[in-house]
PDB file of C-alpha atoms in Angstrom:
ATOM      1  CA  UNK F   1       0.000   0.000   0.000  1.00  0.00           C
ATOM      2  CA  UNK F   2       2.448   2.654   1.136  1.00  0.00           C
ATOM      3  CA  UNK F   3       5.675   0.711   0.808  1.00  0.00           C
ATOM      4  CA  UNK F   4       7.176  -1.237  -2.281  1.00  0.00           C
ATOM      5  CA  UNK F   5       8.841  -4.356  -2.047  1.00  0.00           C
ATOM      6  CA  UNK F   6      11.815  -5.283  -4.810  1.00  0.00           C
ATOM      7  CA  UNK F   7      10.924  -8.429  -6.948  1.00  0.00           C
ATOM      8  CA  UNK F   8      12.558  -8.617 -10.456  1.00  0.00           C
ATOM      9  CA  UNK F   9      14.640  -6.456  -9.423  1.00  0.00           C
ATOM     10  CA  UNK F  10      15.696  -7.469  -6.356  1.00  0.00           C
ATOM     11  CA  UNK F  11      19.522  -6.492  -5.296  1.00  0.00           C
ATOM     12  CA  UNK F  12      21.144  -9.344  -3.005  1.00  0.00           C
ATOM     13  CA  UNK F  13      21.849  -8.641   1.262  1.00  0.00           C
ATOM     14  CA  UNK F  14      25.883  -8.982  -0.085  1.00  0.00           C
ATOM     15  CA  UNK F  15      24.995  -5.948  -2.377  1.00  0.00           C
ATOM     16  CA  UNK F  16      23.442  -3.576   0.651  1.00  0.00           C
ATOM     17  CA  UNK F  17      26.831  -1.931   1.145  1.00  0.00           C
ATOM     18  CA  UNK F  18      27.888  -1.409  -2.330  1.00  0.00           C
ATOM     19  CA  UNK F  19      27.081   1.236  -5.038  1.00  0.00           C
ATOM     20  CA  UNK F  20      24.740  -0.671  -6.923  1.00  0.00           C
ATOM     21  CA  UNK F  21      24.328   1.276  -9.771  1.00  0.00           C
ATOM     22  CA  UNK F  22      27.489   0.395 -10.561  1.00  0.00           C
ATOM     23  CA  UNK F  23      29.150  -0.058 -14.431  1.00  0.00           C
ATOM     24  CA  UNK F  24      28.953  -3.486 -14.697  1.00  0.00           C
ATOM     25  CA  UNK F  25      26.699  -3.360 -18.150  1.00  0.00           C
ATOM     26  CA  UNK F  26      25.611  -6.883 -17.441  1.00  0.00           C
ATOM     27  CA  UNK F  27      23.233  -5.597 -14.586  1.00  0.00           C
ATOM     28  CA  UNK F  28      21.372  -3.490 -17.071  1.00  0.00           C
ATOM     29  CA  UNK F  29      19.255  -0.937 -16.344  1.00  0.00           C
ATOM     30  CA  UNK F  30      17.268  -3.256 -14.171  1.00  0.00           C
ATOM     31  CA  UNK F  31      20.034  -2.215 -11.234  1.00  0.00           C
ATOM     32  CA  UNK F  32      19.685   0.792 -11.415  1.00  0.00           C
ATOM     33  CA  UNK F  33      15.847   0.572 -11.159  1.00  0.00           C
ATOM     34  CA  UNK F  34      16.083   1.231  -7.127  1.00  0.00           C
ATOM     35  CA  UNK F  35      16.615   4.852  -7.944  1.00  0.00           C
ATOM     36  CA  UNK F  36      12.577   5.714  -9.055  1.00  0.00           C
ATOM     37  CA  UNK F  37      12.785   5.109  -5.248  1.00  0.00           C
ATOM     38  CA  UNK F  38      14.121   7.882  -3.843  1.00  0.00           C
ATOM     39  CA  UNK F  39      14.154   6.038   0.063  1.00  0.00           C
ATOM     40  CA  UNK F  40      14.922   2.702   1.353  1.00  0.00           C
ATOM     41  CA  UNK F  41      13.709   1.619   4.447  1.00  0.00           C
ATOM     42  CA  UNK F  42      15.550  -1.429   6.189  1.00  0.00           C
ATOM     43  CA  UNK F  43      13.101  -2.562   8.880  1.00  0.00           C
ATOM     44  CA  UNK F  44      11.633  -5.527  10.403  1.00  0.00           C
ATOM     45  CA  UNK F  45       8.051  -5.989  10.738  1.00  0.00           C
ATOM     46  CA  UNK F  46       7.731  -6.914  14.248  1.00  0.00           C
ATOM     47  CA  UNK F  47      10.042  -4.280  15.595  1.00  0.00           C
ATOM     48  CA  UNK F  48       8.150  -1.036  16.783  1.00  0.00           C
ATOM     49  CA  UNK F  49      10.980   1.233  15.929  1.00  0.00           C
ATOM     50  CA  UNK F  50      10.739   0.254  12.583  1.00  0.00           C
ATOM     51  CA  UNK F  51       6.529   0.351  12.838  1.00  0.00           C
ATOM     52  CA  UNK F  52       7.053   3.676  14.037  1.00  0.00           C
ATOM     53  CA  UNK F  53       8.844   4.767  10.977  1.00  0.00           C
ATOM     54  CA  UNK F  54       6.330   3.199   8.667  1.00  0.00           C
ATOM     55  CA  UNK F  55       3.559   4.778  10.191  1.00  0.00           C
ATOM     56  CA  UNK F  56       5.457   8.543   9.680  1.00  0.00           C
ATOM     57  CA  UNK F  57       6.244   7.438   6.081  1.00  0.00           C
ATOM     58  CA  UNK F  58       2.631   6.482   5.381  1.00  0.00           C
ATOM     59  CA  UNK F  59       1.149   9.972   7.104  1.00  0.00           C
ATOM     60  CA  UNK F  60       3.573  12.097   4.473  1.00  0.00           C
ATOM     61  CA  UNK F  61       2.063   9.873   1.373  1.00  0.00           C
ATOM     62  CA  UNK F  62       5.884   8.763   0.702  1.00  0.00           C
ATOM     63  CA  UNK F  63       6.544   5.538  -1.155  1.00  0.00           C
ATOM     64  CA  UNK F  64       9.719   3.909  -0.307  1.00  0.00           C
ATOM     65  CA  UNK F  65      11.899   0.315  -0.791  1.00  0.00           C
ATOM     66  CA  UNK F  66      11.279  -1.699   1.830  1.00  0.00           C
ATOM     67  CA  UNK F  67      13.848  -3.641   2.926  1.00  0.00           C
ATOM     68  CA  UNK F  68      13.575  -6.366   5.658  1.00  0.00           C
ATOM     69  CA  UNK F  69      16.261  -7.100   8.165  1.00  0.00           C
ATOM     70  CA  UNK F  70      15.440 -10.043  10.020  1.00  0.00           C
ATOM     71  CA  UNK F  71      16.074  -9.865  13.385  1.00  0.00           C
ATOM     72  CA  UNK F  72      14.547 -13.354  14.433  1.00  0.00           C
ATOM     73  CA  UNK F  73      17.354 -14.513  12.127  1.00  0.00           C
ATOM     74  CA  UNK F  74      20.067 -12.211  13.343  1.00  0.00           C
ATOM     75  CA  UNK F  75      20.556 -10.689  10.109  1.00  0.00           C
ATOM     76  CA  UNK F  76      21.321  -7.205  11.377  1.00  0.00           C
ATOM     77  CA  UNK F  77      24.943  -8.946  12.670  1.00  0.00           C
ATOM     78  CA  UNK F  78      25.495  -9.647   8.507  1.00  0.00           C
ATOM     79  CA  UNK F  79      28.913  -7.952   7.205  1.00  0.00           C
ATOM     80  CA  UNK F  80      26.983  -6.345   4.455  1.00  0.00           C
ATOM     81  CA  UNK F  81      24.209  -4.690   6.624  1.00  0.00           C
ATOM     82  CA  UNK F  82      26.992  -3.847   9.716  1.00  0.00           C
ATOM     83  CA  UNK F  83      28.434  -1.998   7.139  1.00  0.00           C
ATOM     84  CA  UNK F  84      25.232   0.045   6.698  1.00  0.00           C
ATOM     85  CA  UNK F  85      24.074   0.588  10.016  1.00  0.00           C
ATOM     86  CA  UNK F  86      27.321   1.235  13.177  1.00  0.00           C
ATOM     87  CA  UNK F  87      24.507   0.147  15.165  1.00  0.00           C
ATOM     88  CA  UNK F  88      23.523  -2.978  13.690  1.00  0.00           C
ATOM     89  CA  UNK F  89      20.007  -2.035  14.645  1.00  0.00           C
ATOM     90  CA  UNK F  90      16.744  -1.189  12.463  1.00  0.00           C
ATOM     91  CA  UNK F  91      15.420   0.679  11.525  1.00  0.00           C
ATOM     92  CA  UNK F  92      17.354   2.740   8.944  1.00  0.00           C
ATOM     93  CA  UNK F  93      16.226   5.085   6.056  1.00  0.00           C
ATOM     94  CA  UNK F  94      18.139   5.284   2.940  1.00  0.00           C
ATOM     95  CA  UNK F  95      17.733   8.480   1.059  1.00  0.00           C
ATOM     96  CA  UNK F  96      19.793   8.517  -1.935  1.00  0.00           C
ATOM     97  CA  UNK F  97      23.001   9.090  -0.445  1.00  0.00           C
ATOM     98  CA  UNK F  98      22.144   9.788   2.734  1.00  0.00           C
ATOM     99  CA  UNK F  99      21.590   7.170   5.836  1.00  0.00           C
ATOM    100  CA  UNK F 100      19.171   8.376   8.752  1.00  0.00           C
ATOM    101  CA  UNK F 101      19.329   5.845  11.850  1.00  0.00           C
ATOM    102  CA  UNK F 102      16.996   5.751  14.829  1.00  0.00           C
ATOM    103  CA  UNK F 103      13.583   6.098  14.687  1.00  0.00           C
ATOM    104  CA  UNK F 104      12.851   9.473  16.382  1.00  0.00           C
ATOM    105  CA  UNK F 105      15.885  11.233  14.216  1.00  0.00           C
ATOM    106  CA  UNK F 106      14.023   9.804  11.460  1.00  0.00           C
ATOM    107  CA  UNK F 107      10.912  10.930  11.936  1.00  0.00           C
ATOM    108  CA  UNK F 108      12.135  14.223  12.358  1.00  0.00           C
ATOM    109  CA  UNK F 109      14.450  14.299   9.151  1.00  0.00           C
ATOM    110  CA  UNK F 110      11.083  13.754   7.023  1.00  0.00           C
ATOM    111  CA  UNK F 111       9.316  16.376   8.994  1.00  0.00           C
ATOM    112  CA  UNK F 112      11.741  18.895   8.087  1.00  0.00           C
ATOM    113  CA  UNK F 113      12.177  17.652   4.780  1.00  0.00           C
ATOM    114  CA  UNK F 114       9.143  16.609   3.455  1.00  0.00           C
ATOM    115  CA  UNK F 115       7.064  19.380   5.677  1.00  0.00           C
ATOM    116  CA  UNK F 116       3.365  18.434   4.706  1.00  0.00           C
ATOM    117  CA  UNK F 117       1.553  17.138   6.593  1.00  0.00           C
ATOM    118  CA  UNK F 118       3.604  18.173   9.861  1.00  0.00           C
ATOM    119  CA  UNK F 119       4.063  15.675  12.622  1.00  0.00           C
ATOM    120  CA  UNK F 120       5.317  18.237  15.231  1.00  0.00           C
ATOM    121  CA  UNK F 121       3.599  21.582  16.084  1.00  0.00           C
ATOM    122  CA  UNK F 122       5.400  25.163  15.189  1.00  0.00           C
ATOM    123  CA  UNK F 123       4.891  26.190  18.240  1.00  0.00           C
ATOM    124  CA  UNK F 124       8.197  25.369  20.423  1.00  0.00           C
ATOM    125  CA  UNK F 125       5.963  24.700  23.693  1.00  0.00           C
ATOM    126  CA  UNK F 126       3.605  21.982  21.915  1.00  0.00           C
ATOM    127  CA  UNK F 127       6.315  20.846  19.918  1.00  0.00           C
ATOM    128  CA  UNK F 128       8.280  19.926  23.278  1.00  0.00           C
ATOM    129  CA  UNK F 129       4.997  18.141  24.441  1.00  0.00           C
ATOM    130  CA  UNK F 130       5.502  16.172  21.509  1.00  0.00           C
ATOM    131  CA  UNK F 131       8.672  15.045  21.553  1.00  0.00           C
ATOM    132  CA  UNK F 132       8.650  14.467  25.447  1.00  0.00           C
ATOM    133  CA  UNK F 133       5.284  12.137  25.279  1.00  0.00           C
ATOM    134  CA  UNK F 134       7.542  10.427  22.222  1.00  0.00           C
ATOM    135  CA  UNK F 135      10.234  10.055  24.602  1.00  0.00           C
ATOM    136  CA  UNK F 136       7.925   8.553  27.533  1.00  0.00           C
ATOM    137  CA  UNK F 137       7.365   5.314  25.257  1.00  0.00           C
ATOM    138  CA  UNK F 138      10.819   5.416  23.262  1.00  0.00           C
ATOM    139  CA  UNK F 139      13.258   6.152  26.298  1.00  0.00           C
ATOM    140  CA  UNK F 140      11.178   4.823  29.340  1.00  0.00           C
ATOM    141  CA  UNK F 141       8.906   1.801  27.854  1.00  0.00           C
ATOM    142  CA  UNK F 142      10.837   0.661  24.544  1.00  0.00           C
ATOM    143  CA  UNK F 143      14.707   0.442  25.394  1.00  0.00           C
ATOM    144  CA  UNK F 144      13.700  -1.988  29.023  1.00  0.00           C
ATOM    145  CA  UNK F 145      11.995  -4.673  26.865  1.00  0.00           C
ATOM    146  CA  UNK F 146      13.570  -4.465  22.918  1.00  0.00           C
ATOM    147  CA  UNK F 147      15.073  -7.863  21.470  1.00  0.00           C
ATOM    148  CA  UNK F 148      18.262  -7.486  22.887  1.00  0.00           C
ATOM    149  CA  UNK F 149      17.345  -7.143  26.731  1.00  0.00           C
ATOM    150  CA  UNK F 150      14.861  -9.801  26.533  1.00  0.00           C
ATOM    151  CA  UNK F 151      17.507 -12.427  25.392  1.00  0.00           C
ATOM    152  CA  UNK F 152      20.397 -11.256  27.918  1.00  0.00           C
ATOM    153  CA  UNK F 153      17.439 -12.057  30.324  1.00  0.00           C
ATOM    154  CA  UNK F 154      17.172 -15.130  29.511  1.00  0.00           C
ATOM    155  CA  UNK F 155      20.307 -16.433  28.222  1.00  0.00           C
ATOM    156  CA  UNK F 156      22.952 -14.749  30.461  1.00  0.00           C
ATOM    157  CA  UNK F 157      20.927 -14.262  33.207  1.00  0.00           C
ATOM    158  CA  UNK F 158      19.256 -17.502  32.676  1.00  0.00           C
ATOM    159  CA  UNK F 159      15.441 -16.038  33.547  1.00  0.00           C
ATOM    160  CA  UNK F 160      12.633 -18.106  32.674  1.00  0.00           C
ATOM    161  CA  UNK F 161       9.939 -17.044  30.127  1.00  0.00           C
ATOM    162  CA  UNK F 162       7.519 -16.721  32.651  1.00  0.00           C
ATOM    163  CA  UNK F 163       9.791 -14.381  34.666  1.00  0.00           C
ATOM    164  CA  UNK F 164      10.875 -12.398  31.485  1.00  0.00           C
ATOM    165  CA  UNK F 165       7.079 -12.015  30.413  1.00  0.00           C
ATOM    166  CA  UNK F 166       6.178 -10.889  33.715  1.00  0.00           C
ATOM    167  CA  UNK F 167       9.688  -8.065  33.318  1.00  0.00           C
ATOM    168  CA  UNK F 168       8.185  -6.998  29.964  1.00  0.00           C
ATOM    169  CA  UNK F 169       4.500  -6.560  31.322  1.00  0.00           C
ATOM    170  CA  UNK F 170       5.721  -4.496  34.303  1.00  0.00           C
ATOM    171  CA  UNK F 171       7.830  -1.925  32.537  1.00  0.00           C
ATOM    172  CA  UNK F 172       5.195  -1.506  30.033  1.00  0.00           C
ATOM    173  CA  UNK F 173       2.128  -1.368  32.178  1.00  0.00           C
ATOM    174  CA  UNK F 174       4.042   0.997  34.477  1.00  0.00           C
ATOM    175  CA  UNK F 175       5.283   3.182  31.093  1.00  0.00           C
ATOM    176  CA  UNK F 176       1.562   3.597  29.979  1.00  0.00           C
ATOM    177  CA  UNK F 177       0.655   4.735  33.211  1.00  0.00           C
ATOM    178  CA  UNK F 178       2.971   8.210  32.530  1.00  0.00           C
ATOM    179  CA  UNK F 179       1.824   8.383  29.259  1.00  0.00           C
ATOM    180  CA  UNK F 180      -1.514   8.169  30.346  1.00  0.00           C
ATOM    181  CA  UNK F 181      -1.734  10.860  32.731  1.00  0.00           C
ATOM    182  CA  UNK F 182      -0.298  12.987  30.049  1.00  0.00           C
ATOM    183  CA  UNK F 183      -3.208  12.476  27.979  1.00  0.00           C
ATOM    184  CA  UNK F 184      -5.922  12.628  30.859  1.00  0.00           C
ATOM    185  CA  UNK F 185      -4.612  16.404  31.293  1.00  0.00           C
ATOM    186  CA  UNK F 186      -5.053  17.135  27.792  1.00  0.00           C
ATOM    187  CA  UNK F 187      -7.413  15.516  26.210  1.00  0.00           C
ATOM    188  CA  UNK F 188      -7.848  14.824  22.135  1.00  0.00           C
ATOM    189  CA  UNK F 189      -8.414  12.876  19.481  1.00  0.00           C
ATOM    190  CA  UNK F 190      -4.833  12.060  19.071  1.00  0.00           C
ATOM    191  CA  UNK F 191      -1.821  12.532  21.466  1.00  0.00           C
ATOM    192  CA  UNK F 192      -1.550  16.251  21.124  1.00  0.00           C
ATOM    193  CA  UNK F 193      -4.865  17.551  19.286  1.00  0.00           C
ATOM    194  CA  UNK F 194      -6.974  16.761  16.602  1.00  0.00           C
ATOM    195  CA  UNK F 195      -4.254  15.347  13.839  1.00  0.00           C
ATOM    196  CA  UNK F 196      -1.956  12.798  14.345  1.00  0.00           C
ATOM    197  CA  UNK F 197       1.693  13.538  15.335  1.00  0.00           C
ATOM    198  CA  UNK F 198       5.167  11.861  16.276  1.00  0.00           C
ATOM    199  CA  UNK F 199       3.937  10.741  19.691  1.00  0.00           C
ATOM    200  CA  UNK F 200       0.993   8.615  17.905  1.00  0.00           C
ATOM    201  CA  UNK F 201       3.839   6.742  15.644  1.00  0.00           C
ATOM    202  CA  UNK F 202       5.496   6.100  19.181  1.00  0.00           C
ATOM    203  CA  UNK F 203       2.220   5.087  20.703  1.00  0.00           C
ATOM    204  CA  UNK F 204       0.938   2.894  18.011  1.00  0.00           C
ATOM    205  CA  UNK F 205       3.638   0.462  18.117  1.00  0.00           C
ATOM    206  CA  UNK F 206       3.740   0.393  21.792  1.00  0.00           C
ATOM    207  CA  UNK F 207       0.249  -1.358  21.918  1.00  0.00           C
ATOM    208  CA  UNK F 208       0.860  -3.356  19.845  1.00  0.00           C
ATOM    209  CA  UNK F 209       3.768  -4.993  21.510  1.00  0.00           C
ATOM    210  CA  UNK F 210       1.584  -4.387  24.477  1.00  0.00           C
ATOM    211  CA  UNK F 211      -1.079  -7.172  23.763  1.00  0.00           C
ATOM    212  CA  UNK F 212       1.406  -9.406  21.928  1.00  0.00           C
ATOM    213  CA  UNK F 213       3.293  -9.872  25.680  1.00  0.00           C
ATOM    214  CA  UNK F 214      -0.448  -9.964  27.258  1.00  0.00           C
ATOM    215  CA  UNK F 215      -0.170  -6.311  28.734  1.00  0.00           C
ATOM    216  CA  UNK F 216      -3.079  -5.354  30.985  1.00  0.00           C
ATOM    217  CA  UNK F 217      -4.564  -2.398  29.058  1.00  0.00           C
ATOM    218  CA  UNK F 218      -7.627  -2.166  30.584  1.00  0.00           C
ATOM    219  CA  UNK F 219      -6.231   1.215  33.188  1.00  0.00           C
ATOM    220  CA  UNK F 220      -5.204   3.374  30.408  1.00  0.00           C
ATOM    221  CA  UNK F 221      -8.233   4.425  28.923  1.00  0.00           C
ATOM    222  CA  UNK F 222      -7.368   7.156  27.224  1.00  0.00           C
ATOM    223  CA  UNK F 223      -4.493   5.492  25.333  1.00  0.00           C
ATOM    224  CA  UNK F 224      -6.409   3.616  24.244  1.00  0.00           C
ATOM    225  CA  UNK F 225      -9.132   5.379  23.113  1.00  0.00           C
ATOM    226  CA  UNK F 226      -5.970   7.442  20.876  1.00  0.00           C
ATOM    227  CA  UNK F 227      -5.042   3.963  19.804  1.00  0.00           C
ATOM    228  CA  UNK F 228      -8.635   3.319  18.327  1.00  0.00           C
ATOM    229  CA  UNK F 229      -8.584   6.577  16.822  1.00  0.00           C
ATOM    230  CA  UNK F 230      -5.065   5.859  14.820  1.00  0.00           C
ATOM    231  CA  UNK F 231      -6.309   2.461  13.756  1.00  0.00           C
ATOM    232  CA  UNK F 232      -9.185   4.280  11.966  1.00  0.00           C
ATOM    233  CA  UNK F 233      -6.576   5.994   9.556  1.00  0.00           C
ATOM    234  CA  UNK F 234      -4.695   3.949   6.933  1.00  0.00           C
ATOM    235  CA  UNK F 235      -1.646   4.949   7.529  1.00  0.00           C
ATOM    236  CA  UNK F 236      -1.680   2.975  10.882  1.00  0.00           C
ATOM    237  CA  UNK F 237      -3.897   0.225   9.401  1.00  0.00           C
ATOM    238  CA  UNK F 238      -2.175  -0.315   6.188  1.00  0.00           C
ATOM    239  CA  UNK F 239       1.947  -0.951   7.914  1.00  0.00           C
ATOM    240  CA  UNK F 240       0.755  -2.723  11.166  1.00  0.00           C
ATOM    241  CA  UNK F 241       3.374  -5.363  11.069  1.00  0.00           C
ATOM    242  CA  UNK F 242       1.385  -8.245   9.843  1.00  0.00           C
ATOM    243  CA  UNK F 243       0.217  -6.704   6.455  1.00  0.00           C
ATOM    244  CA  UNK F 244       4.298  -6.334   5.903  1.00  0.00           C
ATOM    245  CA  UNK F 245       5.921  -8.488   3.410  1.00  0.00           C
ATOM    246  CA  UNK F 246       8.533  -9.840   5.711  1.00  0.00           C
ATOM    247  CA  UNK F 247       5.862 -10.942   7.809  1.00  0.00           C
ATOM    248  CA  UNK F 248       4.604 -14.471   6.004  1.00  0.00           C
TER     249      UNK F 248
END
């Protein structure tokens, strides 16, 4: 719907770091066919950074390549994609020469370059209240309970499931909570008014990680009425992760 997946001309994960519009005649113009896409988005679809990213994509109307890094496979650890992304994390936007990592310094990058529709205020005030209900899911909730903490719980740290589950529901119940209050003092349709902003791309994702772990839900009412009210718009609908083509 809002993202394009590469079929006949699909360029191999040994290929990710190289200039592949290269002079080697025998590619062909089919090679070079990556650049009517201006963006590439190397993502995952169950990660909610990467979720977060689609949704922000989707709100500007901007097509993209999407390209799926599978983290259930450990493919972000591949030579070719290290030498992409320092981090070896997803998810990371390709446009044309330029490489945008993390989610929230993406977001921002296509709100300043691709203006319409804006997904933070003018205003410096609400524009902080934006960015700082963003942060209460991507710096309190999200970094406790991502891939990587949950399996140095229970490899290293040998935890059970039961007693990583329970970890996960606690931090995120308990993260919800803040970001609930926030909205109780100012109510909307969305997280900071009447049209959707950054802090609904954070939020989306959120909930749904929240119910895939079994999150009690039920004591943040008005998250979750915002949550119904994204779901209503395509642009949340249409990249929730299981309509992704990575997801089969």
């Amino acid at each position: 719907f809002f993202f394009k997946q590469k079929t006949a001309y699909e360029i191999p994960k040994r290929d990710w770091s190289s200039d592949v519009c290269s002079s080697d005649l025998s590619r062909g113009w089919a090679a070079c066919a990556w650049l009517w896409l201006e963006m590439e988005l190397f993502n995952y679809f169950r990660s909610s950074a990467s979720y977060r990213v689609r949704i922000a994509l989707a709100l500007k109307g901007l097509d993209y390549d999407y390209r799926s890094v599978h983290l259930g496979h450990n493919e972000q650890f591949n030579e070719s994609y290290s030498a992409v992304s320092a981090a070896r994390l997803v998810p990371l936007l390709r446009d044309g020469d330029k490489v945008v990592t993390q989610s929230l310094a993406i977001i921002e990058y296509l709100d300043e370059t691709h203006p319409q529709p804006p997904l933070l205020p003018a205003d410096p005030l609400e524009r902080a209240r934006v960015r700082a209900l963003s942060m209460d899911i991507a710096c309190e909730i999200h970094p406790l309970n991502n891939l990587r903490v949950l399996r140095y719980l229970v490899g290293p740290l040998k935890v059970s499931d039961e007693d990583k589950n329970r970890w996960y529901r606690h931090w995120v119940e308990t993260g919800l909570e803040v970001v609930e209050r926030q909205l109780q003092s100012r109510p909307g349709r969305y997280c900071h008014g009447d049209t959707p902003t950054m802090a609904d791309c954070l939020l989306v994702p959120q909930i749904f990680n929240a119910r895939r772990f079994d999150c009690r839900l039920d004591h943040v009412p008005h998250v979750m009425r915002v949550f119904d009210a994204c779901m209503k718009l395509d642009a949340f609908e249409q990249t929730r992760p299981e309509k992704c083509p990575d997801a089969a």
